[in-house]
């Protein structure tokens, strides 16, 4: 009795194995159920691997000094690359010719790159700007337009002008032009030129300018303010005044110094000369009378 039960169990197991083998051996053309199961398992492994890699990449990006825009772009690009590799692995497990698939994607990528050439140029320029950091958000720059940088994107950089206009400048133009960053250094020099009449003694004019400088708040004692004769012009003597201040105080010092110089000149009796032409008329002797 026990022998019969044992033999029946063996026969049942053989039948089950044969049924599973026939099921796995089912195919639709070159695609079999076994390949589908293998591809499904491969897909699940790839999804888990992508999540693990992306989690690690996000932690590295958070600890790095890269800007938020560049970090997000790099994470998205990494995810696209990983997903593309996963597609190729799954396709290969199904039995699809990966070489042909790569050739198709290469042609599509070439056609796409030619159609969006300007966007790719701006994109690469944006990555260059974010990596080299010639300016950052909040900096006051001059690059064709002058203004404060509001946001550095991958395609455009937003610049807010002093009259509150928001300008979107393509990154390719910024990377190809000369950029003057007025906010990078903590201190900035104010350069002004004043003209005084030739009749005013040079030392009196320089003394009045030094008094004006001493009255302006925000002027730094070091480097020492510079007051010297700049030029002997046609109708006046030009005096150069150079003072240093904090970057944030530049415009206040600039305009306060203009007002202070005018007041100091009035107190010292120094006259500001303007462009003019002096005409001297000479008396000629009367013509000799004819005999």
XYZ file of N, CA and C in Angstrom:
873
model
N 0.840 -1.203 0.000
C 0.000 0.000 0.000
C 0.880 1.260 0.000
N 1.868 1.256 0.902
C 2.771 2.396 0.984
C 3.578 2.545 -0.302
N 3.936 1.384 -0.911
C 4.699 1.444 -2.166
C 3.881 2.097 -3.260
N 2.588 1.773 -3.302
C 1.727 2.379 -4.324
C 1.597 3.883 -4.132
N 1.463 4.307 -2.860
C 1.358 5.736 -2.587
C 2.638 6.465 -3.010
N 3.767 5.820 -2.761
C 5.052 6.430 -3.122
C 5.182 6.561 -4.634
N 4.770 5.489 -5.328
C 4.846 5.514 -6.797
C 3.893 6.557 -7.365
N 2.689 6.677 -6.752
C 1.733 7.692 -7.237
C 2.276 9.119 -7.045
N 2.946 9.350 -5.914
C 3.517 10.675 -5.660
C 4.583 11.021 -6.677
N 5.420 10.006 -7.008
C 6.462 10.239 -8.003
C 5.860 10.568 -9.358
N 4.813 9.813 -9.704
C 4.173 10.047 -11.002
C 3.552 11.446 -11.051
N 2.925 11.852 -9.915
C 2.317 13.193 -9.862
C 3.366 14.286 -10.001
N 4.487 14.116 -9.344
C 5.585 15.101 -9.433
C 6.110 15.194 -10.846
N 6.285 14.015 -11.503
C 6.753 14.023 -12.889
C 5.777 14.757 -13.784
N 4.471 14.511 -13.559
C 3.463 15.190 -14.379
C 3.495 16.701 -14.166
N 3.703 17.125 -12.888
C 3.765 18.569 -12.597
C 4.974 19.208 -13.251
N 6.117 18.528 -13.169
C 7.333 19.056 -13.781
C 7.174 19.172 -15.286
N 6.550 18.119 -15.897
C 6.335 18.158 -17.346
C 5.386 19.283 -17.726
N 4.353 19.524 -16.873
C 3.399 20.596 -17.161
C 4.076 21.958 -17.093
N 4.929 22.137 -16.039
C 5.646 23.407 -15.907
C 6.610 23.590 -17.063
N 7.268 22.516 -17.467
C 8.212 22.596 -18.584
C 7.500 22.967 -19.870
N 6.310 22.348 -20.073
C 5.560 22.686 -21.280
C 5.097 24.139 -21.250
N 4.705 24.588 -20.023
C 4.245 25.975 -19.904
C 5.371 26.952 -20.188
N 6.550 26.694 -19.578
C 7.695 27.559 -19.811
C 8.187 27.466 -21.230
N 7.971 26.353 -21.840
C 8.406 26.172 -23.223
C 7.465 26.792 -24.220
N 6.292 27.298 -23.722
C 5.369 27.971 -24.642
C 6.032 29.210 -25.220
N 5.911 29.399 -26.484
C 6.554 30.540 -27.138
C 5.630 31.137 -28.169
N 5.819 32.440 -28.365
C 5.109 33.162 -29.402
C 6.169 33.753 -30.317
N 6.456 33.027 -31.395
C 7.579 33.378 -32.240
C 8.869 33.098 -31.485
N 9.720 34.105 -31.370
C 10.967 33.952 -30.639
C 10.814 34.314 -29.160
N 9.606 34.749 -28.748
C 9.346 35.162 -27.376
C 8.673 34.024 -26.625
N 9.351 33.540 -25.592
C 8.814 32.441 -24.795
C 8.428 32.940 -23.412
N 7.605 32.147 -22.729
C 7.172 32.523 -21.393
C 8.363 32.549 -20.427
N 9.303 31.646 -20.643
C 10.504 31.651 -19.805
C 11.290 32.935 -19.962
N 11.393 33.414 -21.192
C 12.096 34.683 -21.431
C 11.378 35.858 -20.769
N 10.013 35.800 -20.808
C 9.239 36.873 -20.189
C 9.457 36.909 -18.679
N 9.448 35.718 -18.061
C 9.676 35.658 -16.611
C 11.087 36.146 -16.293
N 12.053 35.722 -17.091
C 13.429 36.166 -16.874
C 13.563 37.675 -17.050
N 12.864 38.222 -18.057
C 12.905 39.665 -18.289
C 12.234 40.420 -17.147
N 11.140 39.860 -16.603
C 10.444 40.502 -15.495
C 11.339 40.544 -14.251
N 12.011 39.448 -13.986
C 12.930 39.423 -12.841
C 14.079 40.419 -13.055
N 14.604 40.461 -14.273
C 15.687 41.406 -14.592
C 15.229 42.842 -14.423
N 13.968 43.114 -14.845
C 13.417 44.464 -14.715
C 13.310 44.879 -13.249
N 12.833 43.961 -12.410
C 12.713 44.267 -10.982
C 14.084 44.544 -10.363
N 15.071 43.759 -10.758
C 16.434 43.979 -10.244
C 16.964 45.344 -10.696
N 16.699 45.691 -11.958
C 17.166 46.988 -12.482
C 16.492 48.151 -11.751
N 15.177 48.013 -11.473
C 14.461 49.080 -10.761
C 15.045 49.281 -9.365
N 15.303 48.182 -8.674
C 15.897 48.281 -7.345
C 17.300 48.892 -7.407
N 18.074 48.491 -8.409
C 19.426 49.037 -8.552
C 19.387 50.533 -8.857
N 18.440 50.966 -9.707
C 18.318 52.384 -10.041
C 17.956 53.192 -8.803
N 17.019 52.686 -8.009
C 16.628 53.400 -6.793
C 17.793 53.513 -5.821
N 18.560 52.454 -5.710
C 19.705 52.472 -4.802
C 20.756 53.478 -5.269
N 21.060 53.466 -6.562
C 22.057 54.388 -7.102
C 21.590 55.836 -6.987
N 20.315 56.099 -7.281
C 19.795 57.456 -7.201
C 19.782 57.969 -5.769
N 19.482 57.097 -4.807
C 19.503 57.512 -3.410
C 20.920 57.905 -2.986
N 21.894 57.111 -3.435
C 23.288 57.425 -3.127
C 23.725 58.713 -3.811
N 23.280 58.916 -5.064
C 23.648 60.129 -5.802
C 23.042 61.373 -5.158
N 21.813 61.286 -4.652
C 21.188 62.430 -3.985
C 21.950 62.814 -2.722
N 22.413 61.820 -1.968
C 23.190 62.124 -0.768
C 24.500 62.820 -1.119
N 25.138 62.352 -2.192
C 26.392 62.985 -2.621
C 26.128 64.409 -3.090
N 25.015 64.623 -3.818
C 24.683 65.964 -4.315
C 24.378 66.918 -3.172
N 23.726 66.433 -2.119
C 23.409 67.286 -0.974
C 24.664 67.724 -0.231
N 25.672 66.865 -0.200
C 26.912 67.190 0.508
C 27.881 67.998 -0.353
N 27.652 68.033 -1.643
C 28.548 68.767 -2.533
C 28.218 70.255 -2.503
N 29.097 71.057 -3.142
C 28.913 72.502 -3.198
C 28.284 72.952 -4.508
N 27.735 72.020 -5.253
C 27.119 72.378 -6.525
C 25.812 73.116 -6.281
N 25.440 73.964 -7.224
C 24.186 74.692 -7.103
C 23.007 73.745 -7.250
N 21.856 74.207 -6.787
C 20.668 73.361 -6.831
C 20.269 73.025 -8.266
N 20.376 74.005 -9.170
C 19.999 73.764 -10.567
C 20.888 72.708 -11.205
N 22.204 72.817 -10.981
C 23.126 71.848 -11.560
C 22.937 70.472 -10.933
N 22.700 70.416 -9.629
C 22.493 69.126 -8.964
C 21.254 68.424 -9.510
N 20.175 69.179 -9.661
C 18.939 68.586 -10.201
C 19.141 68.093 -11.624
N 19.864 68.877 -12.421
C 20.102 68.462 -13.803
C 20.934 67.186 -13.861
N 21.983 67.113 -13.050
C 22.843 65.932 -13.060
C 22.095 64.694 -12.563
N 21.233 64.873 -11.575
C 20.447 63.739 -11.083
C 19.472 63.249 -12.145
N 18.838 64.175 -12.842
C 17.911 63.778 -13.909
C 18.659 63.088 -15.046
N 19.818 63.628 -15.414
C 20.599 63.011 -16.488
C 21.065 61.615 -16.088
N 21.474 61.448 -14.826
C 21.901 60.125 -14.346
C 20.745 59.133 -14.377
N 19.568 59.581 -14.000
C 18.405 58.694 -14.010
C 18.048 58.249 -15.428
N 18.128 59.183 -16.382
C 17.832 58.844 -17.779
C 18.830 57.815 -18.302
N 20.115 58.001 -17.967
C 21.144 57.057 -18.418
C 20.914 55.677 -17.816
N 20.598 55.624 -16.528
C 20.348 54.341 -15.871
C 19.118 53.651 -16.451
N 18.078 54.409 -16.709
C 16.872 53.821 -17.292
C 17.141 53.306 -18.704
N 17.956 54.034 -19.460
C 18.301 53.576 -20.806
C 19.085 52.264 -20.750
N 20.034 52.185 -19.815
C 20.804 50.940 -19.660
C 19.889 49.797 -19.241
N 18.935 50.080 -18.357
C 17.987 49.045 -17.917
C 17.154 48.538 -19.087
N 16.741 49.438 -19.956
C 15.951 49.027 -21.127
C 16.763 48.087 -22.010
N 18.031 48.412 -22.205
C 18.873 47.551 -23.028
C 19.059 46.173 -22.393
N 19.240 46.123 -21.079
C 19.431 44.838 -20.394
C 18.169 43.981 -20.490
N 17.017 44.594 -20.255
C 15.756 43.854 -20.330
C 15.498 43.396 -21.758
N 15.773 44.270 -22.732
C 15.574 43.881 -24.128
C 16.464 42.715 -24.510
N 17.687 42.720 -24.026
C 18.600 41.616 -24.321
C 18.120 40.307 -23.690
N 17.536 40.408 -22.483
C 17.032 39.191 -21.834
C 15.829 38.615 -22.568
N 15.061 39.444 -23.252
C 13.919 38.963 -24.027
C 14.379 38.306 -25.315
N 15.508 38.792 -25.847
C 16.012 38.238 -27.096
C 16.051 39.238 -28.222
N 15.828 40.523 -27.889
C 15.878 41.578 -28.909
C 17.330 41.906 -29.214
N 17.626 42.164 -30.466
C 18.980 42.508 -30.889
C 19.318 43.908 -30.384
N 20.162 43.968 -29.376
C 20.501 45.249 -28.752
C 21.322 46.124 -29.685
N 22.134 45.520 -30.530
C 22.958 46.301 -31.461
C 22.098 47.125 -32.406
N 21.052 46.500 -32.925
C 20.137 47.237 -33.810
C 19.405 48.327 -33.053
N 19.044 48.021 -31.807
C 18.348 49.017 -30.995
C 19.239 50.224 -30.722
N 20.519 49.984 -30.465
C 21.459 51.080 -30.250
C 21.616 51.930 -31.507
N 21.624 51.279 -32.666
C 21.749 52.020 -33.924
C 20.546 52.939 -34.126
N 19.350 52.449 -33.789
C 18.136 53.272 -33.932
C 18.196 54.475 -32.996
N 18.582 54.228 -31.736
C 18.677 55.325 -30.769
C 19.753 56.331 -31.176
N 20.829 55.867 -31.780
C 21.886 56.774 -32.230
C 21.379 57.704 -33.317
N 20.628 57.164 -34.266
C 20.061 57.992 -35.333
C 19.067 59.001 -34.780
N 18.227 58.540 -33.845
C 17.257 59.457 -33.243
C 17.964 60.559 -32.457
N 19.016 60.192 -31.722
C 19.760 61.185 -30.963
C 20.446 62.205 -31.854
N 20.979 61.751 -33.017
C 21.616 62.669 -33.958
C 20.609 63.644 -34.540
N 19.446 63.135 -34.937
C 18.411 64.005 -35.496
C 17.917 65.008 -34.455
N 17.770 64.544 -33.216
C 17.300 65.440 -32.164
C 18.323 66.514 -31.850
N 19.599 66.147 -31.812
C 20.641 67.122 -31.497
C 20.753 68.193 -32.572
N 20.542 67.832 -33.839
C 20.589 68.819 -34.915
C 19.408 69.774 -34.854
N 18.262 69.284 -34.424
C 17.063 70.114 -34.380
C 17.061 71.073 -33.190
N 17.764 70.735 -32.130
C 17.787 71.587 -30.925
C 19.216 72.039 -30.646
N 19.928 72.400 -31.688
C 21.338 72.768 -31.542
C 21.515 73.992 -30.645
N 20.641 75.010 -30.820
C 20.759 76.221 -30.005
C 20.478 75.927 -28.535
N 19.489 75.073 -28.280
C 19.181 74.720 -26.895
C 20.334 73.963 -26.252
N 20.971 73.080 -27.028
C 22.112 72.348 -26.494
C 23.282 73.287 -26.208
N 23.458 74.296 -27.068
C 24.524 75.273 -26.837
C 24.272 76.047 -25.541
N 23.010 76.469 -25.331
C 22.672 77.166 -24.094
C 22.811 76.245 -22.889
N 22.467 74.967 -23.083
C 22.559 74.006 -21.985
C 24.004 73.808 -21.547
N 24.891 73.587 -22.497
C 26.295 73.396 -22.160
C 26.894 74.671 -21.552
N 26.468 75.823 -22.059
C 26.953 77.084 -21.489
C 26.440 77.256 -20.058
N 25.176 76.843 -19.825
C 24.642 76.918 -18.470
C 25.398 76.025 -17.505
N 25.748 74.818 -17.955
C 26.537 73.916 -17.106
C 27.908 74.516 -16.825
N 28.516 75.141 -17.843
C 29.818 75.783 -17.657
C 29.743 76.916 -16.640
N 28.686 77.719 -16.728
C 28.522 78.836 -15.785
C 28.324 78.312 -14.364
N 27.526 77.263 -14.216
C 27.263 76.712 -12.885
C 28.503 76.059 -12.294
N 29.376 75.520 -13.144
C 30.586 74.876 -12.643
C 31.683 75.897 -12.328
N 31.906 76.848 -13.240
C 32.979 77.827 -13.051
C 32.585 78.967 -12.112
N 31.281 79.269 -12.028
C 30.742 80.286 -11.119
C 31.378 81.663 -11.315
N 31.307 82.250 -12.528
C 31.769 83.628 -12.674
C 30.860 84.607 -11.943
N 29.635 84.207 -11.690
C 28.695 84.996 -10.888
C 27.690 84.032 -10.260
N 27.016 84.510 -9.216
C 26.037 83.715 -8.495
C 24.771 84.526 -8.309
N 23.740 83.895 -7.808
C 22.495 84.601 -7.537
C 22.743 85.745 -6.560
N 22.208 86.931 -6.909
C 22.381 88.103 -6.056
C 23.531 88.997 -6.444
N 24.406 88.568 -7.366
C 25.527 89.399 -7.802
C 25.054 90.461 -8.792
N 25.675 91.629 -8.714
C 25.408 92.688 -9.692
C 26.473 92.596 -10.779
N 26.047 92.336 -12.006
C 26.988 92.105 -13.097
C 26.676 93.012 -14.272
N 27.640 93.067 -15.184
C 27.477 93.776 -16.454
C 27.985 92.870 -17.562
N 27.070 92.475 -18.456
C 27.417 91.597 -19.580
C 26.446 91.881 -20.724
N 26.631 93.017 -21.369
C 25.645 93.439 -22.352
C 24.521 94.196 -21.681
N 24.016 93.671 -20.592
C 23.030 94.338 -19.739
C 23.582 94.380 -18.319
N 23.134 95.360 -17.555
C 23.572 95.494 -16.168
C 22.393 95.207 -15.256
N 22.658 94.469 -14.194
C 21.596 94.163 -13.255
C 22.029 93.114 -12.257
N 21.078 92.744 -11.406
C 21.314 91.746 -10.366
C 20.842 90.389 -10.845
N 21.684 89.387 -10.682
C 21.343 88.032 -11.112
C 20.275 87.476 -10.178
N 19.131 87.112 -10.754
C 18.043 86.552 -9.953
C 18.087 85.034 -9.928
N 18.325 84.417 -11.089
C 18.342 82.956 -11.139
C 19.187 82.518 -12.338
N 20.032 81.502 -12.101
C 20.857 80.922 -13.168
C 20.226 79.590 -13.565
N 19.588 79.571 -14.715
C 18.983 78.336 -15.206
C 19.916 77.622 -16.157
N 19.467 76.487 -16.644
C 20.287 75.713 -17.575
C 20.221 76.265 -18.995
N 19.159 77.003 -19.326
C 19.014 77.582 -20.663
C 19.156 79.104 -20.616
N 18.486 79.742 -19.661
C 18.528 81.192 -19.538
C 18.991 81.593 -18.137
N 19.555 82.809 -18.059
C 19.877 83.434 -16.781
C 19.015 84.673 -16.634
N 18.330 84.781 -15.495
C 17.438 85.903 -15.254
C 18.212 87.026 -14.567
N 18.154 88.227 -15.173
C 18.840 89.404 -14.635
C 17.807 90.509 -14.420
N 17.768 91.031 -13.195
C 16.854 92.128 -12.870
C 17.626 93.446 -12.918
N 17.190 94.361 -13.786
C 17.866 95.640 -13.958
C 17.517 96.590 -12.810
N 18.217 97.735 -12.766
C 17.995 98.684 -11.683
C 16.612 99.321 -11.755
N 16.001 99.354 -12.948
C 14.644 99.879 -13.072
C 13.598 98.766 -13.027
N 13.980 97.616 -12.438
C 13.064 96.512 -12.134
C 12.506 95.835 -13.386
N 13.352 95.678 -14.389
C 12.993 94.879 -15.559
C 13.671 93.523 -15.434
N 12.925 92.457 -15.734
C 13.473 91.105 -15.672
C 13.842 90.658 -17.077
N 15.140 90.432 -17.315
C 15.655 90.086 -18.638
C 16.142 88.646 -18.612
N 15.715 87.854 -19.597
C 16.156 86.467 -19.738
C 17.255 86.441 -20.807
N 18.482 86.212 -20.378
C 19.633 86.219 -21.275
C 20.051 84.780 -21.564
N 20.152 84.369 -22.843
C 20.630 83.005 -23.150
C 22.027 82.775 -22.587
N 22.233 81.609 -22.031
C 23.526 81.310 -21.396
C 24.681 81.324 -22.391
N 24.397 80.980 -23.658
C 25.473 80.994 -24.654
C 26.008 82.408 -24.862
N 25.145 83.424 -24.766
C 25.596 84.806 -24.903
C 26.436 85.228 -23.698
N 26.037 84.787 -22.507
C 26.787 85.148 -21.305
C 28.170 84.506 -21.295
N 28.229 83.237 -21.691
C 29.520 82.543 -21.670
C 30.466 83.064 -22.742
N 29.925 83.675 -23.809
C 30.772 84.185 -24.885
C 31.153 85.652 -24.704
N 30.528 86.344 -23.749
C 30.794 87.766 -23.564
C 31.649 88.009 -22.330
N 32.152 89.232 -22.217
C 32.943 89.624 -21.060
C 32.001 89.997 -19.927
N 32.147 89.347 -18.793
C 31.269 89.563 -17.645
C 32.027 90.344 -16.581
N 31.466 91.459 -16.156
C 32.036 92.256 -15.062
C 31.181 92.008 -13.831
N 31.785 91.422 -12.808
C 31.074 91.122 -11.564
C 31.460 92.164 -10.522
N 30.491 93.036 -10.179
C 30.767 94.099 -9.220
C 30.590 93.646 -7.771
N 30.046 92.459 -7.567
C 29.732 92.001 -6.207
C 30.710 90.974 -5.677
N 31.658 90.541 -6.480
C 32.531 89.462 -6.048
C 33.479 89.902 -4.916
N 34.033 91.114 -5.021
C 34.948 91.609 -4.004
C 34.188 92.388 -2.936
N 34.637 92.340 -1.679
C 33.912 93.037 -0.598
C 34.004 94.552 -0.688
N 35.129 95.081 -1.216
C 35.330 96.525 -1.302
C 35.350 96.971 -2.760
N 35.030 98.259 -2.951
C 34.996 98.814 -4.306
C 35.489 100.260 -4.253
N 36.133 100.685 -5.332
C 36.684 102.035 -5.374
C 35.763 102.975 -6.136
N 35.565 104.176 -5.581
C 34.789 105.230 -6.229
C 35.767 106.180 -6.903
N 35.657 106.329 -8.219
C 36.539 107.212 -8.991
C 35.727 108.392 -9.516
N 36.119 109.603 -9.132
C 35.443 110.814 -9.588
C 36.482 111.844 -10.016
N 36.087 112.724 -10.920
C 36.966 113.794 -11.407
C 36.239 115.125 -11.271
N 36.928 116.131 -10.729
C 36.355 117.458 -10.545
C 37.255 118.483 -11.214
N 36.627 119.503 -11.780
C 37.382 120.562 -12.455
C 37.338 121.856 -11.669
N 38.476 122.520 -11.530
C 38.563 123.804 -10.830
C 39.262 124.818 -11.719
N 38.955 126.080 -11.464
C 39.513 127.154 -12.276
C 41.030 127.230 -12.093
N 41.719 127.691 -13.155
C 43.177 127.859 -13.097
C 43.586 128.891 -12.051
N 42.684 129.815 -11.732
C 43.027 130.863 -10.768
C 43.073 130.352 -9.333
N 42.479 129.194 -9.074
C 42.452 128.631 -7.723
C 43.762 127.894 -7.451
N 44.427 128.171 -6.341
C 45.669 127.458 -6.014
C 45.428 125.955 -5.883
N 46.356 125.182 -6.377
C 46.195 123.724 -6.389
C 46.057 123.168 -4.981
N 46.890 123.663 -4.043
C 46.838 123.134 -2.686
C 45.511 123.454 -2.017
N 44.924 124.628 -2.315
C 43.621 124.974 -1.736
C 42.527 124.035 -2.263
N 42.605 123.728 -3.549
C 41.608 122.822 -4.132
C 41.752 121.428 -3.532
N 42.967 120.938 -3.414
C 43.189 119.603 -2.846
C 42.756 119.555 -1.385
N 42.972 120.633 -0.642
C 42.534 120.673 0.751
C 41.011 120.620 0.843
N 40.337 121.328 -0.040
C 38.873 121.302 -0.043
C 38.349 119.908 -0.395
N 39.008 119.242 -1.319
C 38.592 117.888 -1.681
C 38.791 116.915 -0.515
N 39.887 117.077 0.218
C 40.123 116.184 1.366
C 39.076 116.425 2.459
N 38.692 117.669 2.642
C 37.643 117.966 3.624
C 36.330 117.312 3.207
N 36.019 117.403 1.913
C 34.781 116.781 1.416
C 34.797 115.266 1.632
N 35.944 114.649 1.382
C 36.059 113.197 1.574
C 35.851 112.831 3.036
N 36.396 113.630 3.951
C 36.283 113.328 5.380
C 34.852 113.436 5.887
N 33.998 114.151 5.175
C 32.610 114.332 5.607
C 31.671 113.233 5.114
N 32.135 112.396 4.230
C 31.270 111.361 3.637
C 31.346 110.099 4.472
N 30.208 109.604 4.909
C 30.161 108.354 5.657
C 30.321 107.170 4.701
N 31.028 106.176 5.156
C 31.218 104.977 4.355
C 32.567 104.896 3.682
N 33.329 106.004 3.665
C 34.667 105.987 3.065
C 35.613 105.258 4.012
N 36.333 104.279 3.494
C 37.252 103.490 4.311
C 38.587 104.231 4.478
N 39.175 104.159 5.684
C 40.475 104.829 5.882
C 41.621 104.141 5.151
N 41.474 102.848 4.906
C 42.490 102.080 4.196
C 41.838 101.314 3.046
N 42.383 101.417 1.844
C 43.492 102.261 1.411
C 43.177 103.760 1.556
N 44.197 104.549 1.753
C 44.033 105.978 2.000
C 43.423 106.668 0.785
N 42.488 107.614 1.011
C 41.893 108.344 -0.124
C 42.958 109.047 -0.962
N 42.713 109.073 -2.262
C 43.682 109.608 -3.228
C 43.119 110.896 -3.813
N 43.874 112.007 -3.688
C 43.492 113.304 -4.256
C 44.717 113.880 -4.945
N 44.672 113.955 -6.280
C 45.815 114.477 -7.044
C 45.313 115.205 -8.294
N 46.214 116.014 -8.866
C 45.908 116.656 -10.149
C 45.904 115.591 -11.231
N 44.831 115.568 -12.015
C 44.691 114.549 -13.057
C 45.080 115.071 -14.432
N 44.749 116.357 -14.723
C 44.991 116.865 -16.083
C 44.900 118.383 -16.087
N 45.727 118.991 -16.904
C 45.612 120.419 -17.196
C 44.831 120.543 -18.502
N 43.547 120.744 -18.364
C 42.673 120.775 -19.531
C 42.673 122.175 -20.153
N 41.870 122.328 -21.194
C 41.871 123.587 -21.934
C 41.321 124.738 -21.108
N 40.312 124.464 -20.273
C 39.681 125.555 -19.536
C 39.653 125.334 -18.033
N 40.245 124.259 -17.524
C 40.283 124.036 -16.078
C 41.358 123.011 -15.739
N 41.562 122.844 -14.448
C 42.459 121.801 -13.953
C 41.600 120.675 -13.390
N 41.838 119.453 -13.864
C 41.056 118.301 -13.398
C 41.761 117.649 -12.217
N 40.960 117.314 -11.198
C 41.479 116.662 -9.993
C 40.818 115.287 -9.849
N 41.636 114.264 -9.651
C 41.132 112.900 -9.483
C 40.951 112.602 -8.005
N 39.794 112.070 -7.658
C 39.488 111.668 -6.284
C 39.118 110.188 -6.310
N 39.860 109.398 -5.548
C 39.605 107.956 -5.482
C 39.518 107.546 -4.021
N 38.367 106.973 -3.673
C 38.159 106.512 -2.298
C 37.607 105.091 -2.344
N 37.854 104.348 -1.268
C 37.374 102.971 -1.160
C 36.220 102.902 -0.172
N 35.305 101.977 -0.452
C 34.148 101.786 0.414
C 33.695 100.334 0.324
N 32.763 99.973 1.192
C 32.171 98.644 1.098
C 31.317 98.564 -0.165
N 31.266 97.379 -0.744
C 30.542 97.210 -1.998
C 29.092 97.673 -1.889
N 28.473 97.372 -0.753
C 27.062 97.744 -0.578
C 26.868 99.251 -0.449
N 27.933 100.007 -0.089
C 27.827 101.457 0.109
C 28.266 102.253 -1.116
N 28.524 101.601 -2.229
C 29.143 102.282 -3.365
C 28.332 103.489 -3.827
N 27.067 103.286 -4.135
C 26.292 104.384 -4.712
C 26.027 105.488 -3.695
N 25.855 105.167 -2.422
C 25.689 106.211 -1.405
C 26.937 107.073 -1.314
N 28.110 106.436 -1.289
C 29.369 107.188 -1.236
C 29.553 108.015 -2.509
N 29.205 107.453 -3.649
C 29.350 108.149 -4.937
C 28.573 109.466 -4.941
N 27.283 109.416 -4.601
C 26.455 110.620 -4.663
C 26.722 111.559 -3.480
N 26.989 111.017 -2.298
C 27.313 111.866 -1.156
C 28.596 112.649 -1.400
N 29.562 112.037 -2.060
C 30.821 112.722 -2.340
C 30.618 113.865 -3.340
N 29.769 113.671 -4.320
C 29.470 114.752 -5.265
C 28.882 115.965 -4.542
N 27.960 115.728 -3.626
C 27.342 116.827 -2.890
C 28.334 117.469 -1.921
N 29.162 116.631 -1.280
C 30.114 117.169 -0.307
C 31.170 118.042 -0.977
N 31.604 117.689 -2.167
C 32.617 118.476 -2.875
C 32.062 119.850 -3.251
N 30.828 119.887 -3.704
C 30.234 121.182 -4.069
C 30.175 122.110 -2.856
N 29.801 121.564 -1.704
C 29.728 122.379 -0.493
C 31.114 122.811 -0.030
N 32.083 121.917 -0.093
C 33.448 122.254 0.328
C 34.067 123.301 -0.588
N 33.793 123.240 -1.876
C 34.311 124.243 -2.805
C 33.726 125.617 -2.491
N 32.432 125.660 -2.170
C 31.817 126.951 -1.836
C 32.444 127.540 -0.577
N 32.697 126.712 0.423
C 33.289 127.198 1.665
C 34.716 127.684 1.458
N 35.469 127.003 0.577
C 36.870 127.380 0.352
C 37.037 128.434 -0.722
N 35.945 128.846 -1.360
C 36.037 129.840 -2.421
C 36.617 129.296 -3.705
N 36.508 127.996 -3.911
C 37.009 127.386 -5.147
C 35.885 127.370 -6.165
N 36.172 127.863 -7.336
C 35.145 127.896 -8.390
C 35.328 126.716 -9.328
N 34.215 126.050 -9.584
C 34.226 124.952 -10.558
C 34.158 125.536 -11.956
N 35.149 125.251 -12.724
C 35.184 125.784 -14.077
C 34.510 124.820 -15.038
N 33.919 125.367 -16.062
C 33.264 124.586 -17.095
C 33.965 124.835 -18.427
N 33.613 124.043 -19.405
C 34.252 124.200 -20.715
C 33.883 125.547 -21.322
N 34.880 126.331 -21.632
C 34.642 127.627 -22.256
C 35.882 128.032 -23.051
N 35.738 129.091 -23.809
C 36.834 129.608 -24.641
C 37.056 131.079 -24.305
N 38.268 131.414 -23.951
C 38.627 132.812 -23.686
C 39.094 133.476 -24.979
N 38.496 134.600 -25.274
C 38.857 135.369 -26.472
C 39.507 136.671 -26.027
N 40.728 136.884 -26.418
C 41.466 138.103 -26.065
C 41.520 139.025 -27.296
N 41.024 140.261 -27.093
C 41.019 141.258 -28.168
C 42.160 142.235 -27.910
N 43.049 142.338 -28.835
C 44.208 143.222 -28.714
C 43.952 144.518 -29.463
N 44.317 145.636 -28.796
C 44.194 146.942 -29.466
C 45.346 147.102 -30.453
N 45.016 147.454 -31.674
C 46.032 147.688 -32.698
C 46.312 149.181 -32.813
N 47.535 149.594 -33.035
C 47.836 151.042 -33.177
C 47.142 151.637 -34.396
N 46.779 152.850 -34.247
C 46.076 153.522 -35.347
C 46.984 153.637 -36.578
N 46.388 153.470 -37.650
C 47.171 153.538 -38.896
C 47.816 154.918 -39.048
N 49.031 154.924 -39.457
C 49.748 156.206 -39.645
C 49.066 157.047 -40.715
N 48.973 158.340 -40.356
C 48.338 159.223 -41.329
C 49.266 159.450 -42.509
N 48.638 159.513 -43.569
C 49.410 159.799 -44.764
C 49.831 161.265 -44.787
N 50.976 161.429 -45.213
C 51.424 162.810 -45.327
C 50.582 163.536 -46.364
